[in-house]
Amino acid sequence: MTASPSDPTTAPAGPRTRSRADRARQVAEVLRRQIASGAFPSGVLPDERSLIADHGASRNTVREALGVLRDEGVVERRQGVGTVIRRRTYEHSLERLTGLAETLSTYGRVSNEVRVADVIRPPREVARKLCVPDDGQVVYIERLRRLGDDPLSLDLTYLTTDIGRPLLDADLTGRDLFGLIEESVGGPLGSASVTVHAVNADPGTSALLGTPPGQAVFTVERLTRLPDGRPVDLEFLRIRGDRLAFRAELGRGTGVPDSPTDGSALAGNDGAIQTGDDR
């Protein structure tokens, strides 16, 4: 039996009608990325007429998109001025091995509250990654990092003792650890393996970072090595997702391994971004 053209099981599917909320989220996402990249240096977004033309969207869609950004605290409406950027999301490149302070110092003053700086016996997994004996010691440094007056990240750092001990007497409140390490060893660091994924912050982390309880934050694991390949620095960073975005330029080349290896540029099954970051 031949189905008739009107049979709904054989008729080609037409384009799905998208709701205004869907279109508004699309406009909001583009604007959010533009704000993060510094596209509006005046701090004021274009007027509604310009946004309508730029995005090919209706006035109501644009207004709803701006409402999304207002609810997120990214922008606010000021009488006689327009839509003003309240808070930027800053970009941190994954293409070079740089510390947060090196990347963000152009946006404002970066400072650190040192919560812990001591020699400890590390967890077994930390010891394994740093090639430290199970009964060995490491230097542990915990810092709350601020950009301007606002909390940005909570940094938990484990260092091999030969690298970390000299840092205990250094300026841990005003300096990046990478710079201090390079001064101590007399040369540049070599490479790092980085994994980034999102988690819902625990109550303690939320309180320190000034975010609502349970709000998602980036968690970054970075294992940094000397030029000879020896791992010396293992960091676990909790970073406010509303303040930082990660950026990288990637090429689609040949010879990509079939399975992830340490330092590969592949996404794992859990959706985490894994990248080998060479200086």
PDB file of C-alpha atoms in Angstrom:
ATOM      1  CA  MET A   1       0.000   0.000   0.000  1.00  0.00           C
ATOM      2  CA  THR A   2       1.392   3.403  -0.972  1.00  0.00           C
ATOM      3  CA  ALA A   3       1.035   6.165   1.557  1.00  0.00           C
ATOM      4  CA  SER A   4      -0.691   9.323   0.393  1.00  0.00           C
ATOM      5  CA  PRO A   5       1.234  12.612   0.331  1.00  0.00           C
ATOM      6  CA  SER A   6      -0.985  13.861   3.127  1.00  0.00           C
ATOM      7  CA  ASP A   7      -0.016  10.991   5.418  1.00  0.00           C
ATOM      8  CA  PRO A   8       1.696  12.688   8.429  1.00  0.00           C
ATOM      9  CA  THR A   9       4.073   9.734   8.785  1.00  0.00           C
ATOM     10  CA  THR A  10       5.609  10.396   5.384  1.00  0.00           C
ATOM     11  CA  ALA A  11       5.334  14.177   5.044  1.00  0.00           C
ATOM     12  CA  PRO A  12       8.673  15.990   5.464  1.00  0.00           C
ATOM     13  CA  ALA A  13       9.050  17.784   8.751  1.00  0.00           C
ATOM     14  CA  GLY A  14       8.823  21.550   8.480  1.00  0.00           C
ATOM     15  CA  PRO A  15      10.977  24.011  10.396  1.00  0.00           C
ATOM     16  CA  ARG A  16      10.181  24.058  14.105  1.00  0.00           C
ATOM     17  CA  THR A  17       8.676  27.304  15.296  1.00  0.00           C
ATOM     18  CA  ARG A  18      10.986  28.812  17.897  1.00  0.00           C
ATOM     19  CA  SER A  19       9.514  30.649  20.836  1.00  0.00           C
ATOM     20  CA  ARG A  20      10.412  34.235  21.590  1.00  0.00           C
ATOM     21  CA  ALA A  21      12.140  33.023  24.761  1.00  0.00           C
ATOM     22  CA  ASP A  22      14.398  30.793  22.623  1.00  0.00           C
ATOM     23  CA  ARG A  23      15.285  33.686  20.339  1.00  0.00           C
ATOM     24  CA  ALA A  24      15.841  36.001  23.301  1.00  0.00           C
ATOM     25  CA  ARG A  25      18.314  33.555  24.866  1.00  0.00           C
ATOM     26  CA  GLN A  26      20.171  33.417  21.555  1.00  0.00           C
ATOM     27  CA  VAL A  27      20.470  37.220  21.432  1.00  0.00           C
ATOM     28  CA  ALA A  28      21.481  37.330  25.110  1.00  0.00           C
ATOM     29  CA  GLU A  29      24.243  34.771  24.555  1.00  0.00           C
ATOM     30  CA  VAL A  30      25.762  36.776  21.679  1.00  0.00           C
ATOM     31  CA  LEU A  31      25.623  39.976  23.725  1.00  0.00           C
ATOM     32  CA  ARG A  32      27.132  38.209  26.728  1.00  0.00           C
ATOM     33  CA  ARG A  33      30.122  37.080  24.664  1.00  0.00           C
ATOM     34  CA  GLN A  34      30.516  40.550  23.133  1.00  0.00           C
ATOM     35  CA  ILE A  35      30.602  42.076  26.600  1.00  0.00           C
ATOM     36  CA  ALA A  36      33.227  39.548  27.724  1.00  0.00           C
ATOM     37  CA  SER A  37      35.438  40.343  24.725  1.00  0.00           C
ATOM     38  CA  GLY A  38      35.287  44.093  25.369  1.00  0.00           C
ATOM     39  CA  ALA A  39      33.132  44.931  22.353  1.00  0.00           C
ATOM     40  CA  PHE A  40      31.481  47.894  24.131  1.00  0.00           C
ATOM     41  CA  PRO A  41      34.383  49.884  25.626  1.00  0.00           C
ATOM     42  CA  SER A  42      32.078  52.806  26.530  1.00  0.00           C
ATOM     43  CA  GLY A  43      30.272  50.512  28.952  1.00  0.00           C
ATOM     44  CA  VAL A  44      26.941  51.184  27.250  1.00  0.00           C
ATOM     45  CA  LEU A  45      25.170  48.769  24.893  1.00  0.00           C
ATOM     46  CA  PRO A  46      23.829  50.000  21.519  1.00  0.00           C
ATOM     47  CA  ASP A  47      20.254  51.294  21.558  1.00  0.00           C
ATOM     48  CA  GLU A  48      17.307  49.001  20.849  1.00  0.00           C
ATOM     49  CA  ARG A  49      17.055  50.028  17.200  1.00  0.00           C
ATOM     50  CA  SER A  50      20.672  49.058  16.566  1.00  0.00           C
ATOM     51  CA  LEU A  51      20.290  45.752  18.433  1.00  0.00           C
ATOM     52  CA  ILE A  52      17.171  44.917  16.423  1.00  0.00           C
ATOM     53  CA  ALA A  53      19.068  45.493  13.173  1.00  0.00           C
ATOM     54  CA  ASP A  54      22.232  43.688  14.344  1.00  0.00           C
ATOM     55  CA  HIS A  55      20.404  40.550  15.466  1.00  0.00           C
ATOM     56  CA  GLY A  56      17.509  40.502  13.006  1.00  0.00           C
ATOM     57  CA  ALA A  57      15.157  40.242  15.953  1.00  0.00           C
ATOM     58  CA  SER A  58      11.929  41.888  16.989  1.00  0.00           C
ATOM     59  CA  ARG A  59      11.754  44.656  19.564  1.00  0.00           C
ATOM     60  CA  ASN A  60      10.097  42.345  22.084  1.00  0.00           C
ATOM     61  CA  THR A  61      12.812  39.696  21.587  1.00  0.00           C
ATOM     62  CA  VAL A  62      15.583  42.252  22.156  1.00  0.00           C
ATOM     63  CA  ARG A  63      13.863  43.576  25.260  1.00  0.00           C
ATOM     64  CA  GLU A  64      13.475  40.055  26.624  1.00  0.00           C
ATOM     65  CA  ALA A  65      17.171  39.357  25.913  1.00  0.00           C
ATOM     66  CA  LEU A  66      18.173  42.491  27.817  1.00  0.00           C
ATOM     67  CA  GLY A  67      15.911  41.327  30.624  1.00  0.00           C
ATOM     68  CA  VAL A  68      17.838  38.042  30.779  1.00  0.00           C
ATOM     69  CA  LEU A  69      21.117  39.942  31.143  1.00  0.00           C
ATOM     70  CA  ARG A  70      19.593  42.261  33.763  1.00  0.00           C
ATOM     71  CA  ASP A  71      18.406  39.279  35.816  1.00  0.00           C
ATOM     72  CA  GLU A  72      21.966  37.905  35.679  1.00  0.00           C
ATOM     73  CA  GLY A  73      23.333  41.214  36.960  1.00  0.00           C
ATOM     74  CA  VAL A  74      25.341  41.801  33.779  1.00  0.00           C
ATOM     75  CA  VAL A  75      23.585  45.026  32.723  1.00  0.00           C
ATOM     76  CA  GLU A  76      21.197  47.597  34.142  1.00  0.00           C
ATOM     77  CA  ARG A  77      18.957  50.273  32.651  1.00  0.00           C
ATOM     78  CA  ARG A  78      19.853  53.872  33.538  1.00  0.00           C
ATOM     79  CA  GLN A  79      17.500  56.717  32.765  1.00  0.00           C
ATOM     80  CA  GLY A  80      18.937  59.047  30.162  1.00  0.00           C
ATOM     81  CA  VAL A  81      21.937  56.789  29.526  1.00  0.00           C
ATOM     82  CA  GLY A  82      20.663  53.456  28.228  1.00  0.00           C
ATOM     83  CA  THR A  83      21.614  49.867  29.032  1.00  0.00           C
ATOM     84  CA  VAL A  84      24.864  49.973  31.020  1.00  0.00           C
ATOM     85  CA  ILE A  85      27.260  47.099  31.666  1.00  0.00           C
ATOM     86  CA  ARG A  86      27.407  46.380  35.404  1.00  0.00           C
ATOM     87  CA  ARG A  87      29.800  43.442  35.404  1.00  0.00           C
ATOM     88  CA  ARG A  88      32.063  42.035  32.731  1.00  0.00           C
ATOM     89  CA  THR A  89      33.049  38.415  32.333  1.00  0.00           C
ATOM     90  CA  TYR A  90      36.790  38.414  31.721  1.00  0.00           C
ATOM     91  CA  GLU A  91      38.519  36.040  29.333  1.00  0.00           C
ATOM     92  CA  HIS A  92      41.397  33.763  30.294  1.00  0.00           C
ATOM     93  CA  SER A  93      43.275  32.152  27.426  1.00  0.00           C
ATOM     94  CA  LEU A  94      44.152  28.457  27.480  1.00  0.00           C
ATOM     95  CA  GLU A  95      46.706  28.914  24.709  1.00  0.00           C
ATOM     96  CA  ARG A  96      49.587  29.967  26.975  1.00  0.00           C
ATOM     97  CA  LEU A  97      50.659  28.955  30.442  1.00  0.00           C
ATOM     98  CA  THR A  98      49.766  32.071  32.406  1.00  0.00           C
ATOM     99  CA  GLY A  99      48.450  32.744  35.879  1.00  0.00           C
ATOM    100  CA  LEU A 100      45.161  34.509  36.511  1.00  0.00           C
ATOM    101  CA  ALA A 101      46.871  37.643  37.797  1.00  0.00           C
ATOM    102  CA  GLU A 102      48.989  37.864  34.643  1.00  0.00           C
ATOM    103  CA  THR A 103      45.838  37.702  32.523  1.00  0.00           C
ATOM    104  CA  LEU A 104      43.562  39.909  34.594  1.00  0.00           C
ATOM    105  CA  SER A 105      45.903  42.630  35.877  1.00  0.00           C
ATOM    106  CA  THR A 106      44.902  44.881  32.973  1.00  0.00           C
ATOM    107  CA  TYR A 107      41.302  44.828  34.252  1.00  0.00           C
ATOM    108  CA  GLY A 108      42.062  45.923  37.797  1.00  0.00           C
ATOM    109  CA  ARG A 109      43.990  45.196  40.957  1.00  0.00           C
ATOM    110  CA  VAL A 110      44.437  41.489  41.707  1.00  0.00           C
ATOM    111  CA  SER A 111      45.103  40.614  45.340  1.00  0.00           C
ATOM    112  CA  ASN A 112      45.272  37.416  47.379  1.00  0.00           C
ATOM    113  CA  GLU A 113      44.181  36.577  50.885  1.00  0.00           C
ATOM    114  CA  VAL A 114      46.501  33.826  52.099  1.00  0.00           C
ATOM    115  CA  ARG A 115      44.418  31.368  54.104  1.00  0.00           C
ATOM    116  CA  VAL A 116      47.013  28.601  54.497  1.00  0.00           C
ATOM    117  CA  ALA A 117      50.737  28.329  53.696  1.00  0.00           C
ATOM    118  CA  ASP A 118      52.391  25.300  55.248  1.00  0.00           C
ATOM    119  CA  VAL A 119      54.235  22.016  54.721  1.00  0.00           C
ATOM    120  CA  ILE A 120      51.844  19.043  54.878  1.00  0.00           C
ATOM    121  CA  ARG A 121      51.548  15.368  54.040  1.00  0.00           C
ATOM    122  CA  PRO A 122      49.499  15.352  50.823  1.00  0.00           C
ATOM    123  CA  PRO A 123      46.525  13.196  49.842  1.00  0.00           C
ATOM    124  CA  ARG A 124      47.657  10.074  48.025  1.00  0.00           C
ATOM    125  CA  GLU A 125      46.352  11.254  44.624  1.00  0.00           C
ATOM    126  CA  VAL A 126      48.220  14.551  44.959  1.00  0.00           C
ATOM    127  CA  ALA A 127      51.409  12.710  45.861  1.00  0.00           C
ATOM    128  CA  ARG A 128      50.994  10.448  42.841  1.00  0.00           C
ATOM    129  CA  LYS A 129      50.572  13.341  40.421  1.00  0.00           C
ATOM    130  CA  LEU A 130      53.549  15.216  41.846  1.00  0.00           C
ATOM    131  CA  CYS A 131      55.674  12.044  41.962  1.00  0.00           C
ATOM    132  CA  VAL A 132      56.108  12.409  45.707  1.00  0.00           C
ATOM    133  CA  PRO A 133      56.525   9.300  47.947  1.00  0.00           C
ATOM    134  CA  ASP A 134      53.407   8.307  49.890  1.00  0.00           C
ATOM    135  CA  ASP A 135      55.106   9.307  53.140  1.00  0.00           C
ATOM    136  CA  GLY A 136      56.557  12.485  51.625  1.00  0.00           C
ATOM    137  CA  GLN A 137      55.628  16.121  52.114  1.00  0.00           C
ATOM    138  CA  VAL A 138      54.493  19.010  49.918  1.00  0.00           C
ATOM    139  CA  VAL A 139      53.957  22.726  50.395  1.00  0.00           C
ATOM    140  CA  TYR A 140      50.254  23.633  50.507  1.00  0.00           C
ATOM    141  CA  ILE A 141      49.091  27.189  49.765  1.00  0.00           C
ATOM    142  CA  GLU A 142      45.435  28.220  49.869  1.00  0.00           C
ATOM    143  CA  ARG A 143      44.485  31.685  48.678  1.00  0.00           C
ATOM    144  CA  LEU A 144      41.269  33.620  48.085  1.00  0.00           C
ATOM    145  CA  ARG A 145      41.829  35.757  45.014  1.00  0.00           C
ATOM    146  CA  ARG A 146      40.079  39.077  44.387  1.00  0.00           C
ATOM    147  CA  LEU A 147      39.783  41.278  41.334  1.00  0.00           C
ATOM    148  CA  GLY A 148      39.250  44.757  42.689  1.00  0.00           C
ATOM    149  CA  ASP A 149      37.095  44.275  45.782  1.00  0.00           C
ATOM    150  CA  ASP A 150      35.180  41.266  44.491  1.00  0.00           C
ATOM    151  CA  PRO A 151      36.123  37.616  45.155  1.00  0.00           C
ATOM    152  CA  LEU A 152      37.109  35.782  41.975  1.00  0.00           C
ATOM    153  CA  SER A 153      38.572  32.381  42.859  1.00  0.00           C
ATOM    154  CA  LEU A 154      39.625  30.049  45.633  1.00  0.00           C
ATOM    155  CA  ASP A 155      43.015  28.523  44.791  1.00  0.00           C
ATOM    156  CA  LEU A 156      44.323  25.334  46.431  1.00  0.00           C
ATOM    157  CA  THR A 157      47.950  24.721  45.430  1.00  0.00           C
ATOM    158  CA  TYR A 158      50.296  21.786  46.149  1.00  0.00           C
ATOM    159  CA  LEU A 159      54.004  22.237  45.385  1.00  0.00           C
ATOM    160  CA  THR A 160      56.978  19.913  45.650  1.00  0.00           C
ATOM    161  CA  THR A 161      59.004  20.955  48.669  1.00  0.00           C
ATOM    162  CA  ASP A 162      62.124  22.018  46.757  1.00  0.00           C
ATOM    163  CA  ILE A 163      59.976  24.436  44.742  1.00  0.00           C
ATOM    164  CA  GLY A 164      57.484  25.420  47.435  1.00  0.00           C
ATOM    165  CA  ARG A 165      59.605  26.049  50.540  1.00  0.00           C
ATOM    166  CA  PRO A 166      61.281  29.210  49.165  1.00  0.00           C
ATOM    167  CA  LEU A 167      57.817  30.562  48.323  1.00  0.00           C
ATOM    168  CA  LEU A 168      56.687  30.472  51.953  1.00  0.00           C
ATOM    169  CA  ASP A 169      58.779  33.605  52.588  1.00  0.00           C
ATOM    170  CA  ALA A 170      57.719  35.316  49.351  1.00  0.00           C
ATOM    171  CA  ASP A 171      54.969  37.856  48.641  1.00  0.00           C
ATOM    172  CA  LEU A 172      52.026  35.481  48.318  1.00  0.00           C
ATOM    173  CA  THR A 173      49.459  38.277  48.670  1.00  0.00           C
ATOM    174  CA  GLY A 174      50.575  40.320  45.678  1.00  0.00           C
ATOM    175  CA  ARG A 175      52.334  37.915  43.316  1.00  0.00           C
ATOM    176  CA  ASP A 176      51.335  35.081  40.989  1.00  0.00           C
ATOM    177  CA  LEU A 177      52.848  31.740  41.956  1.00  0.00           C
ATOM    178  CA  PHE A 178      54.124  31.174  38.417  1.00  0.00           C
ATOM    179  CA  GLY A 179      56.290  34.272  38.581  1.00  0.00           C
ATOM    180  CA  LEU A 180      57.609  33.338  42.010  1.00  0.00           C
ATOM    181  CA  ILE A 181      58.430  29.791  40.883  1.00  0.00           C
ATOM    182  CA  GLU A 182      60.305  31.025  37.807  1.00  0.00           C
ATOM    183  CA  GLU A 183      62.329  33.438  39.908  1.00  0.00           C
ATOM    184  CA  SER A 184      63.165  30.613  42.301  1.00  0.00           C
ATOM    185  CA  VAL A 185      64.278  28.110  39.614  1.00  0.00           C
ATOM    186  CA  GLY A 186      65.934  30.762  37.445  1.00  0.00           C
ATOM    187  CA  GLY A 187      63.985  30.028  34.271  1.00  0.00           C
ATOM    188  CA  PRO A 188      60.542  29.577  32.705  1.00  0.00           C
ATOM    189  CA  LEU A 189      58.106  26.815  33.479  1.00  0.00           C
ATOM    190  CA  GLY A 190      57.561  24.226  30.775  1.00  0.00           C
ATOM    191  CA  SER A 191      54.030  22.939  30.225  1.00  0.00           C
ATOM    192  CA  ALA A 192      50.781  22.111  31.991  1.00  0.00           C
ATOM    193  CA  SER A 193      47.810  19.779  31.726  1.00  0.00           C
ATOM    194  CA  VAL A 194      44.509  21.541  32.399  1.00  0.00           C
ATOM    195  CA  THR A 195      41.035  20.150  33.059  1.00  0.00           C
ATOM    196  CA  VAL A 196      38.023  22.456  33.367  1.00  0.00           C
ATOM    197  CA  HIS A 197      34.506  21.545  34.341  1.00  0.00           C
ATOM    198  CA  ALA A 198      31.558  23.050  36.232  1.00  0.00           C
ATOM    199  CA  VAL A 199      30.283  22.027  39.657  1.00  0.00           C
ATOM    200  CA  ASN A 200      27.696  23.374  42.072  1.00  0.00           C
ATOM    201  CA  ALA A 201      29.651  25.134  44.787  1.00  0.00           C
ATOM    202  CA  ASP A 202      29.510  23.789  48.329  1.00  0.00           C
ATOM    203  CA  PRO A 203      28.258  26.214  51.024  1.00  0.00           C
ATOM    204  CA  GLY A 204      31.754  27.079  52.228  1.00  0.00           C
ATOM    205  CA  THR A 205      33.030  27.928  48.754  1.00  0.00           C
ATOM    206  CA  SER A 206      29.870  29.931  47.997  1.00  0.00           C
ATOM    207  CA  ALA A 207      30.366  31.996  51.164  1.00  0.00           C
ATOM    208  CA  LEU A 208      34.005  32.747  50.305  1.00  0.00           C
ATOM    209  CA  LEU A 209      33.277  33.635  46.680  1.00  0.00           C
ATOM    210  CA  GLY A 210      30.175  35.673  47.493  1.00  0.00           C
ATOM    211  CA  THR A 211      27.870  33.618  45.275  1.00  0.00           C
ATOM    212  CA  PRO A 212      24.397  32.203  46.017  1.00  0.00           C
ATOM    213  CA  PRO A 213      24.531  28.744  47.632  1.00  0.00           C
ATOM    214  CA  GLY A 214      24.766  26.005  45.032  1.00  0.00           C
ATOM    215  CA  GLN A 215      25.577  28.322  42.122  1.00  0.00           C
ATOM    216  CA  ALA A 216      27.781  26.699  39.496  1.00  0.00           C
ATOM    217  CA  VAL A 217      31.477  27.555  39.502  1.00  0.00           C
ATOM    218  CA  PHE A 218      34.348  26.489  37.290  1.00  0.00           C
ATOM    219  CA  THR A 219      36.693  23.984  38.868  1.00  0.00           C
ATOM    220  CA  VAL A 220      40.117  23.879  37.243  1.00  0.00           C
ATOM    221  CA  GLU A 221      42.794  21.272  37.819  1.00  0.00           C
ATOM    222  CA  ARG A 222      46.205  22.312  36.490  1.00  0.00           C
ATOM    223  CA  LEU A 223      49.356  20.204  36.742  1.00  0.00           C
ATOM    224  CA  THR A 224      52.403  22.282  35.824  1.00  0.00           C
ATOM    225  CA  ARG A 225      55.843  20.929  34.919  1.00  0.00           C
ATOM    226  CA  LEU A 226      59.375  22.226  34.542  1.00  0.00           C
ATOM    227  CA  PRO A 227      60.916  22.160  31.030  1.00  0.00           C
ATOM    228  CA  ASP A 228      62.382  18.705  31.777  1.00  0.00           C
ATOM    229  CA  GLY A 229      58.858  17.355  32.333  1.00  0.00           C
ATOM    230  CA  ARG A 230      59.015  17.066  36.128  1.00  0.00           C
ATOM    231  CA  PRO A 231      55.654  17.965  37.754  1.00  0.00           C
ATOM    232  CA  VAL A 232      56.098  20.565  40.492  1.00  0.00           C
ATOM    233  CA  ASP A 233      52.775  22.410  40.898  1.00  0.00           C
ATOM    234  CA  LEU A 234      49.259  20.945  41.207  1.00  0.00           C
ATOM    235  CA  GLU A 235      46.416  23.433  41.552  1.00  0.00           C
ATOM    236  CA  PHE A 236      42.694  23.084  42.168  1.00  0.00           C
ATOM    237  CA  LEU A 237      40.920  26.367  41.429  1.00  0.00           C
ATOM    238  CA  ARG A 238      37.291  27.233  42.096  1.00  0.00           C
ATOM    239  CA  ILE A 239      36.420  30.209  39.898  1.00  0.00           C
ATOM    240  CA  ARG A 240      33.210  32.225  39.724  1.00  0.00           C
ATOM    241  CA  GLY A 241      31.516  31.324  36.456  1.00  0.00           C
ATOM    242  CA  ASP A 242      29.922  34.769  36.217  1.00  0.00           C
ATOM    243  CA  ARG A 243      33.318  36.496  36.221  1.00  0.00           C
ATOM    244  CA  LEU A 244      35.563  34.415  33.946  1.00  0.00           C
ATOM    245  CA  ALA A 245      35.362  32.732  30.545  1.00  0.00           C
ATOM    246  CA  PHE A 246      37.998  30.444  29.033  1.00  0.00           C
ATOM    247  CA  ARG A 247      39.127  31.048  25.467  1.00  0.00           C
ATOM    248  CA  ALA A 248      41.324  29.103  23.040  1.00  0.00           C
ATOM    249  CA  GLU A 249      42.063  29.030  19.318  1.00  0.00           C
ATOM    250  CA  LEU A 250      42.087  25.425  18.109  1.00  0.00           C
ATOM    251  CA  GLY A 251      43.105  23.926  14.784  1.00  0.00           C
ATOM    252  CA  ARG A 252      41.641  20.782  13.261  1.00  0.00           C
ATOM    253  CA  GLY A 253      44.801  18.948  12.233  1.00  0.00           C
ATOM    254  CA  THR A 254      45.852  15.383  11.593  1.00  0.00           C
ATOM    255  CA  GLY A 255      47.350  12.856  13.956  1.00  0.00           C
ATOM    256  CA  VAL A 256      44.848  13.391  16.779  1.00  0.00           C
ATOM    257  CA  PRO A 257      45.072  10.415  19.140  1.00  0.00           C
ATOM    258  CA  ASP A 258      42.084   8.081  19.376  1.00  0.00           C
ATOM    259  CA  SER A 259      41.988   8.215  23.159  1.00  0.00           C
ATOM    260  CA  PRO A 260      42.766  11.041  25.599  1.00  0.00           C
ATOM    261  CA  THR A 261      46.246  11.147  27.061  1.00  0.00           C
ATOM    262  CA  ASP A 262      47.747  13.378  29.699  1.00  0.00           C
ATOM    263  CA  GLY A 263      47.915  16.832  28.134  1.00  0.00           C
ATOM    264  CA  SER A 264      45.584  16.088  25.198  1.00  0.00           C
ATOM    265  CA  ALA A 265      43.137  18.615  23.814  1.00  0.00           C
ATOM    266  CA  LEU A 266      40.077  16.406  24.043  1.00  0.00           C
ATOM    267  CA  ALA A 267      36.784  16.514  25.902  1.00  0.00           C
ATOM    268  CA  GLY A 268      36.248  13.655  28.290  1.00  0.00           C
ATOM    269  CA  ASN A 269      32.998  11.781  28.723  1.00  0.00           C
ATOM    270  CA  ASP A 270      32.057  14.024  31.647  1.00  0.00           C
ATOM    271  CA  GLY A 271      32.160  17.077  29.388  1.00  0.00           C
ATOM    272  CA  ALA A 272      35.296  18.507  30.938  1.00  0.00           C
ATOM    273  CA  ILE A 273      37.709  20.390  28.736  1.00  0.00           C
ATOM    274  CA  GLN A 274      41.180  18.883  28.856  1.00  0.00           C
ATOM    275  CA  THR A 275      44.086  20.643  27.237  1.00  0.00           C
ATOM    276  CA  GLY A 276      47.858  20.495  27.203  1.00  0.00           C
ATOM    277  CA  ASP A 277      48.992  24.087  27.676  1.00  0.00           C
ATOM    278  CA  ASP A 278      52.566  24.818  26.537  1.00  0.00           C
ATOM    279  CA  ARG A 279      54.262  28.062  27.289  1.00  0.00           C
TER     280      ARG A 279
END
